[in-house]
Coordinates of C-alpha atoms in Angstrom, one line a residue:
Chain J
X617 CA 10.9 20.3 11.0
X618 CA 7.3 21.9 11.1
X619 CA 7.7 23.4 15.1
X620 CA 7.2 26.9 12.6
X621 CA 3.5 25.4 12.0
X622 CA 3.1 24.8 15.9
X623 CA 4.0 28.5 16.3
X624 CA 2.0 29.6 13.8
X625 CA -1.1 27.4 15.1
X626 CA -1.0 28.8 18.3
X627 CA -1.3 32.1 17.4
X628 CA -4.3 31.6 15.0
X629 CA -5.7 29.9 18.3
X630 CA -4.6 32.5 20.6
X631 CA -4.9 36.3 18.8
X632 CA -8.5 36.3 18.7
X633 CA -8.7 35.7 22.7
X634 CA -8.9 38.3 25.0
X635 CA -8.0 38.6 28.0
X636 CA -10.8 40.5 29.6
X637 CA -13.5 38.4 28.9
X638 CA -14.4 35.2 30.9
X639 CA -13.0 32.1 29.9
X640 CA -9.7 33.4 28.7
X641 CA -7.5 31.3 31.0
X642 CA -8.9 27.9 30.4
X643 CA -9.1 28.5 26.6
X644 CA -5.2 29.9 26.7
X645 CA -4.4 26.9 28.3
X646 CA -6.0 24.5 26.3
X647 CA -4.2 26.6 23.4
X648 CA -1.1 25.9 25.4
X649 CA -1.3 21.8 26.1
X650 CA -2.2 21.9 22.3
X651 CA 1.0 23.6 21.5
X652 CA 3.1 21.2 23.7
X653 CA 1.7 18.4 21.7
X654 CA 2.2 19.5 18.6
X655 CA 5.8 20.4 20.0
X656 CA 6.0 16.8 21.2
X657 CA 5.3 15.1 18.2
X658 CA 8.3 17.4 15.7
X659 CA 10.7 16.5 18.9
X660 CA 12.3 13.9 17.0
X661 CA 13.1 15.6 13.7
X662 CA 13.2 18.9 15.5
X663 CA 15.4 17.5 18.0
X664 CA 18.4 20.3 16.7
X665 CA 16.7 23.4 15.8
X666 CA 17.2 25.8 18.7
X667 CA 13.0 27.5 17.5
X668 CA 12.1 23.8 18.8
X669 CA 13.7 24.0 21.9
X670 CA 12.9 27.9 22.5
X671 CA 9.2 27.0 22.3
X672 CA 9.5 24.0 24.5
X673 CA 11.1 26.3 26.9
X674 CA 8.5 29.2 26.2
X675 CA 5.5 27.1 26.6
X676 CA 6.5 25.0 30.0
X677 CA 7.4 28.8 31.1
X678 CA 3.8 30.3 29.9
X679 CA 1.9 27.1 31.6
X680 CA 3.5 28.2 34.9
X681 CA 2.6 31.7 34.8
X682 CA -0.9 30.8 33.4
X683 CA -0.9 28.0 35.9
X684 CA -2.3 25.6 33.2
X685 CA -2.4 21.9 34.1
X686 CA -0.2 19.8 31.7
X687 CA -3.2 17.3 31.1
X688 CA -6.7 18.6 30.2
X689 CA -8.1 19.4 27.2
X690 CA -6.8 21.0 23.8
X691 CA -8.1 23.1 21.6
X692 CA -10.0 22.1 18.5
X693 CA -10.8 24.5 16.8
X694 CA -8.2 24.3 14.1
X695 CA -7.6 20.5 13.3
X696 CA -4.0 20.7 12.0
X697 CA -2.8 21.2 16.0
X698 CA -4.7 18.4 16.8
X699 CA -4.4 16.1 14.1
X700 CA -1.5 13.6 14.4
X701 CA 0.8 14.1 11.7
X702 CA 2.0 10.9 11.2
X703 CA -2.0 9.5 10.0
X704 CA -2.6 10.1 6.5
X705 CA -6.9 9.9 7.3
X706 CA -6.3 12.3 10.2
X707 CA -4.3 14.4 7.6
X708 CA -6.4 14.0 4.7
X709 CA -9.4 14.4 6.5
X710 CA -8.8 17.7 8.0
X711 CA -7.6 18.4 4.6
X712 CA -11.5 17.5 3.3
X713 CA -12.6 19.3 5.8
X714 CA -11.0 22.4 4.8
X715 CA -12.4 22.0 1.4
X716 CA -15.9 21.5 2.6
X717 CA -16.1 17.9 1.7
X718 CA -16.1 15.2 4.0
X719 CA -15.5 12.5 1.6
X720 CA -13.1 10.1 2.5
X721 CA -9.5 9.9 0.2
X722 CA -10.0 7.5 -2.5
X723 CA -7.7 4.6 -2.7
X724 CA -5.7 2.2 -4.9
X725 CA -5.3 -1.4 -4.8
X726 CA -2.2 -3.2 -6.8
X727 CA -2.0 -6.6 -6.8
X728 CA 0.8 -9.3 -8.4
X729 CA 0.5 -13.0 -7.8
X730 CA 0.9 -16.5 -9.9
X731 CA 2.7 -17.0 -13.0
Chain L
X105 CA 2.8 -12.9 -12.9
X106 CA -0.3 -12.0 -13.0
X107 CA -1.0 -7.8 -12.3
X108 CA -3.7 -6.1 -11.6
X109 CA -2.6 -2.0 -11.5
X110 CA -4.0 0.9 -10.4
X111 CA -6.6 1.2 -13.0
X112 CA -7.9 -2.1 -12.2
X113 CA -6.3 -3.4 -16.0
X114 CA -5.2 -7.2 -15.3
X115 CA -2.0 -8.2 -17.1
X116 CA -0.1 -11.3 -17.5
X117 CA 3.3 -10.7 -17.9
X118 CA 6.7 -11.7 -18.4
X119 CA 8.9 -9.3 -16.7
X120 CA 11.7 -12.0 -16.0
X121 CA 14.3 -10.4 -13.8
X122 CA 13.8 -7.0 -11.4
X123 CA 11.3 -4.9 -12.3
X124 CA 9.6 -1.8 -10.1
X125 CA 6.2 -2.3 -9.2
X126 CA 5.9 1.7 -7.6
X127 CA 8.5 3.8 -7.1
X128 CA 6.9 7.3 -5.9
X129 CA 7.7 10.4 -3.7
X130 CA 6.7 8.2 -0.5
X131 CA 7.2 4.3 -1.6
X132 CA 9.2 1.9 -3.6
X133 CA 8.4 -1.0 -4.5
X134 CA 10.8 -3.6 -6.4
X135 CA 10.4 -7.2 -7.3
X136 CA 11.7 -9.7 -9.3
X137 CA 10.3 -12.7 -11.2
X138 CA 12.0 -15.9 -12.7
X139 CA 10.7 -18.7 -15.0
X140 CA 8.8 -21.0 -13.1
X141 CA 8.6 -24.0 -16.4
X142 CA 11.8 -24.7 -18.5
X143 CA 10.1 -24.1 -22.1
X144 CA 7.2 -21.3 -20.8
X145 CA 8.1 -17.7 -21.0
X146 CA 5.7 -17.3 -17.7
X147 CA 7.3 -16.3 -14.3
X148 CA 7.0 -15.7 -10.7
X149 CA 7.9 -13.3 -8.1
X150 CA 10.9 -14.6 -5.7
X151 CA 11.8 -11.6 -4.2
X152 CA 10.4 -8.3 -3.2
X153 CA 11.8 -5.5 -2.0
X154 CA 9.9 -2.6 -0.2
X155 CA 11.6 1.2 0.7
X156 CA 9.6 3.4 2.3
X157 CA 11.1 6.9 2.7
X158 CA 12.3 9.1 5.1
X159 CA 9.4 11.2 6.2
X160 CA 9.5 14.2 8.3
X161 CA 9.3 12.9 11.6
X162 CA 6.9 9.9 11.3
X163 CA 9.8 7.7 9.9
X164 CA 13.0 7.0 9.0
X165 CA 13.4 5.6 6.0
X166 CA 12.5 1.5 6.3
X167 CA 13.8 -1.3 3.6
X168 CA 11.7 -4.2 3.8
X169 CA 13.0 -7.5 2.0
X170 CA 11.5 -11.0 1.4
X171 CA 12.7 -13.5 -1.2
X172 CA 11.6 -17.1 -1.4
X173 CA 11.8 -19.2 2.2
X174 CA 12.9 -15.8 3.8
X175 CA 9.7 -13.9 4.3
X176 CA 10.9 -11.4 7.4
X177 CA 8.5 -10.5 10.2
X178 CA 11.0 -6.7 10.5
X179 CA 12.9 -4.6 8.0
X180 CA 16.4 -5.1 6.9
X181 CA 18.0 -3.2 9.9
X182 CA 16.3 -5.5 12.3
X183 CA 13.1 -3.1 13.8
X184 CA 9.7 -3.7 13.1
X185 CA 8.6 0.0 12.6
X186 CA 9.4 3.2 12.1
X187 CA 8.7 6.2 13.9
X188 CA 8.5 6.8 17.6
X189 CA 7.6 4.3 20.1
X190 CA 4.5 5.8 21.4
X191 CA 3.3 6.5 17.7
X192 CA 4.4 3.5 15.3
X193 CA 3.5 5.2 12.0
X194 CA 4.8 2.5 10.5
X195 CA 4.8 -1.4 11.7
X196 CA 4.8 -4.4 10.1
X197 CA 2.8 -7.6 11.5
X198 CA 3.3 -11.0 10.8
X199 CA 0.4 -13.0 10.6
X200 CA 1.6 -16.2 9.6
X201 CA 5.1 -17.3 10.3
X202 CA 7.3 -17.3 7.5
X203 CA 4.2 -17.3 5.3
X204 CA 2.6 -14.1 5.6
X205 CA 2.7 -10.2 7.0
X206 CA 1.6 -7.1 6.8
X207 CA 3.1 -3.4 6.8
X208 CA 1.0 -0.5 7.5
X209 CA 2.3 2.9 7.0
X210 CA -0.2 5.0 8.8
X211 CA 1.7 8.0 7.7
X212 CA 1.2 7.5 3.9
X213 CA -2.2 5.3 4.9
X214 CA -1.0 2.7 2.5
X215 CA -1.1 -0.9 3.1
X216 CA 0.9 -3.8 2.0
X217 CA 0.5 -7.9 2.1
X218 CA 3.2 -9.6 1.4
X219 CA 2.5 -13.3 1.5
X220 CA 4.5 -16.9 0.5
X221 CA 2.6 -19.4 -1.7
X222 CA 4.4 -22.6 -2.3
X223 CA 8.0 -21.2 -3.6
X224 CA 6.8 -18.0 -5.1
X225 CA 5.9 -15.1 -3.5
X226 CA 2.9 -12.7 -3.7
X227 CA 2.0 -8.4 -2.9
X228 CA -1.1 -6.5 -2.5
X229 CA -1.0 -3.0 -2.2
X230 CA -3.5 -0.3 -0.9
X231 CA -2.3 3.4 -1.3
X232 CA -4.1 6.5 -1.2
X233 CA -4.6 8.5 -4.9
X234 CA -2.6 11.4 -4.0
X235 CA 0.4 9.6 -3.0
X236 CA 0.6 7.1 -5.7
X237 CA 0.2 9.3 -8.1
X238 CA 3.2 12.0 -6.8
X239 CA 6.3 10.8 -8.8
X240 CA 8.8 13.1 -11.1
X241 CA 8.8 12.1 -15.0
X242 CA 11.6 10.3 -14.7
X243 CA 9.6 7.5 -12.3
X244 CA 7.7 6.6 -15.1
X245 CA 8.0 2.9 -15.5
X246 CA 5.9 1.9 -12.3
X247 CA 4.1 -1.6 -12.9
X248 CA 1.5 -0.8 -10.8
X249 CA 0.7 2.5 -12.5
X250 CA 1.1 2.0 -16.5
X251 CA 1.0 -1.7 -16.5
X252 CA 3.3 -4.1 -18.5
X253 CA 5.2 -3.1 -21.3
X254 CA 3.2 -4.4 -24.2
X255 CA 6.4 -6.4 -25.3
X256 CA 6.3 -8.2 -21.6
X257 CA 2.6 -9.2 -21.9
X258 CA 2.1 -13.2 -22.2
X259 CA -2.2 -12.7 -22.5
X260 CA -3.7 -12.2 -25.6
X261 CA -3.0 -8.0 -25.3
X262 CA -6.7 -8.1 -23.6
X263 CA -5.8 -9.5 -20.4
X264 CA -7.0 -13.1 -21.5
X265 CA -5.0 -15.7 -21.0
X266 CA -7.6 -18.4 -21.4
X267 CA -7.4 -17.7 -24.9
X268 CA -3.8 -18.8 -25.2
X269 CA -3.7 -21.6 -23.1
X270 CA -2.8 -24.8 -25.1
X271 CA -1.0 -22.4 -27.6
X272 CA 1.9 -21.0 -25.0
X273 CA 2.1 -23.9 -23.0
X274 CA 5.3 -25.6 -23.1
X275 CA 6.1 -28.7 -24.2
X276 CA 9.0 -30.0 -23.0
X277 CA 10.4 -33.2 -21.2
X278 CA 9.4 -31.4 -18.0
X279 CA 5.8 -32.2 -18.7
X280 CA 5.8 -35.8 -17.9
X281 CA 6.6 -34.9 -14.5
X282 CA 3.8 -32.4 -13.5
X283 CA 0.2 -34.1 -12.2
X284 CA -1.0 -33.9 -15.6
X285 CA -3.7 -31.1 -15.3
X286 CA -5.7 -31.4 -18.3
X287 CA -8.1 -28.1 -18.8
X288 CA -11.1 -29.9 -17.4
X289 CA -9.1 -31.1 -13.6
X290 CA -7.4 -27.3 -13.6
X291 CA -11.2 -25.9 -14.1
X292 CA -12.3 -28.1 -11.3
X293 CA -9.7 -27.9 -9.0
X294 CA -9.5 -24.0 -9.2
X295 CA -13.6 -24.0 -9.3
X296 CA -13.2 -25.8 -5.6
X297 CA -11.5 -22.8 -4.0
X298 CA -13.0 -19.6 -6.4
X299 CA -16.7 -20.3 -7.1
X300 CA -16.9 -17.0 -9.2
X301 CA -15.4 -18.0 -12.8
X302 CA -13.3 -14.3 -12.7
X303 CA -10.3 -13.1 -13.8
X304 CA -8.6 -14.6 -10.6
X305 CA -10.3 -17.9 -11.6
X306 CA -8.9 -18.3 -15.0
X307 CA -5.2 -17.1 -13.5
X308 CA -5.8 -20.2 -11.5
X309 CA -6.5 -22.7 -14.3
X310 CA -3.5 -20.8 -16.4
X311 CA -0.9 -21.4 -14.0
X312 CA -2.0 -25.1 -12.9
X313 CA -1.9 -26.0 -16.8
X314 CA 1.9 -23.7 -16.5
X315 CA 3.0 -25.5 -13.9
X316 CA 0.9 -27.8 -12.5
X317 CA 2.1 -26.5 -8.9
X318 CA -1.2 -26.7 -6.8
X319 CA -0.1 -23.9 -4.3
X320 CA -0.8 -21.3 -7.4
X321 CA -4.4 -22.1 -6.8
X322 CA -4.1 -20.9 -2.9
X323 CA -2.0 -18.0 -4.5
X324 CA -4.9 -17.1 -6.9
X325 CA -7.5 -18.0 -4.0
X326 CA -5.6 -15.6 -1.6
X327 CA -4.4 -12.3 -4.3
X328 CA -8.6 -12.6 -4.2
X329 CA -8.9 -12.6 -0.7
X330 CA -6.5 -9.5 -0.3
X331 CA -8.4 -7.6 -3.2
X332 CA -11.2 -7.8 -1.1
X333 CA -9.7 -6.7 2.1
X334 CA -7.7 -3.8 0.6
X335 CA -9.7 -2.5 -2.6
X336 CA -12.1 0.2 -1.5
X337 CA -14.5 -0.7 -4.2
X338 CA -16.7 -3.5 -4.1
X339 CA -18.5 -3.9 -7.3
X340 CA -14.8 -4.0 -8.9
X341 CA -13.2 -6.5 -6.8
X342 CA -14.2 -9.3 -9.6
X343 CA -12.7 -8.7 -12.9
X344 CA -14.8 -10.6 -15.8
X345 CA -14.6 -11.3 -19.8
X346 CA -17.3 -9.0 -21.0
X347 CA -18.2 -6.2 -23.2
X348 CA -16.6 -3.7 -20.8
X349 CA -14.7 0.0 -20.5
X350 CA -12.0 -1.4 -18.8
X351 CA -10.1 -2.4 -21.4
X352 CA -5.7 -1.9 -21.1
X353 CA -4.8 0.9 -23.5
X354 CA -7.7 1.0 -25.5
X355 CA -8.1 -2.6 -26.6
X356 CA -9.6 -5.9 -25.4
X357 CA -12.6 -6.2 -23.4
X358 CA -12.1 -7.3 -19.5
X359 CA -15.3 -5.2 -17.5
X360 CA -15.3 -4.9 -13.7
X361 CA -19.0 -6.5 -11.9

């Protein structure tokens, strides 16, 4: 139900932070909100898998301690946490991007009319 | 009907009875034609049926059904998308009552008109490269993708069906009772709503002379219309008899301007 790529986007955000330097809370938090969206949007088909739930309970605990506001922004850096899902050109963009190309995904038309 | 696939090949086929248009990893697509003239082996769509699947957690899976005078503004099960409420991954849209909508799958980024002309129904289809090209071996006969079986074709095997007419048109009691389109009123009436003498253009003047059922014209006028609001390349959206590389399975001579 993908909440394993949430996890696993967070901590590509998250390991090269550290904690010493300046900055470190607001950027963890935006890591955070960026998290609970991507945990919002697999809520539906993840809506059974006790991972799912354990990070929806391990993020609202982490904004607490963190005291991160729930709205604010998200982190960007890698575009599959921020990218919705469920829009191919977000999707297939971010895919481009990853390739170096920012060429749009080409499309194709089918058409049947008349007799 | 008249087909244009994938490739941008344009076919005039037979294909009485149901036939699948696409059937992919993300989208089926189903429709079925009957004859349209007592005596003529050409047909037209009446009914059209549209799956798309289950995908992780942007949609259920959606069936979508229209058949002649029952052209649905919501899927089978009564919703008029899929996915959550807040996202709407996939919706359809009806744009004119009973006559005309519109489903857009933002989660595949496809596209599809589905629209009523007169008693027969019509289907344009945009859909990203990647997706309508993922299907198992087994999916292989896809309309859309490899065209009409050679066997179904009613044009001349290059997409021409100009060529033919007067030669496959039927002659039967049944003629007496259409307007009496001759070639030169089917030029001009189907010259008054497609200025450009294309492909689409001499689809128009075939079916007139088939049927001489004016609302093919609109259908012709409008499968034009959609090309250009759905295929993402403009110097192809006209299809003309030429010297040309777009030829169906390596015959004929239909180009692309």
């Amino acid at each position: 139900c993908r909440i394993q790529k949430c996890t696993t986007d967070f901590v590509a955000l998250t390991s090269h932070l550290n904690s010493a330097i300046d900055g470190f809370d607001s950027e963890f938090c935006k890591a955070l909100r960026a998290y609970a969206g991507c945990t919002q949007r697999t809520s539906k088909a993840c809506r059974g898998n006790l991972v799912y739930h354990s990070a929806v309970l391990g993020i609202s605990d982490l904004m607490s301690q963190r005291n991160c506001s729930k709205d604010g922004p998200t982190s960007s850096a890698n575009p599959e946490v921020t990218h919705d899902p469920c829009n191919y050109h977000s999707h297939a963009g971010a895919r481009e991007h990853r390739g170096g190309e920012h060429s749009p995904p080409s499309y194709l038309f089918c058409g049947l009319f008349g007799d | 009907p008249h087909l244009r696939t994938f490739k941008d090949h344009f076919q005039t086929c037979k294909v009485e009875g149901a036939w699948p248009l696409i059937d992919n990893n993300y989208l089926s697509v189903q429709v079925t034609n009957v004859p349209v003239v007592p005596g003529s082996s050409a047909t037209a769509t009446n009914k059209i049926t549209i799956i798309f699947k289950a995908h992780h957690e942007c949609t259920d899976q959606k069936v979508y059904q229209a058949v002649t005078d029952d052209l649905p503004a919501a899927f089978v099960d009564g919703t008029t998308s899929g996915g959550d409420g807040d996202t709407k991954s996939l919706q359809i849209v009806e744009r004119e009552s009973g006559r005309y909508v519109e489903m857009h799958a933002r989660y595949i980024g496809t596209t599809v008109f589905v629209r009523q002309l007169g008693h027969y129904l019509t289907l344009a289809i945009r859909m990203p490269e990647a997706l309508a090209m993922a299907y198992e071996e087994s999916q292989d006969l896809q309309l859309c993708v490899n065209g009409c079986p050679l066997s179904e074709r009613i044009d001349d095997g290059q997409g021409q069906v100009s060529a033919i007419l007067g030669h496959s048109l039927p002659r039967t009691s049944s003629v007496q009772a259409w307007p009496g389109y001759t070639l030169a009123t089917a030029n001009t009436r189907c010259h008054e709503k497609m200025p450009v003498k294309d492909i689409y253009f001499q689809s128009c003047v075939f079916d007139l002379l088939t049927t001489g059922d004016a609302n093919f014209t609109a259908a012709a006028r409008s499968a034009l219309e959609d090309v250009e609001a759905l295929h993402p390349r403009k110097e192809r959206w006209h299809i003309f008899p030429g010297s040309g590389s777009r030829a169906p399975r390596g015959r004929g001579a239909w180009s692309v301007s």
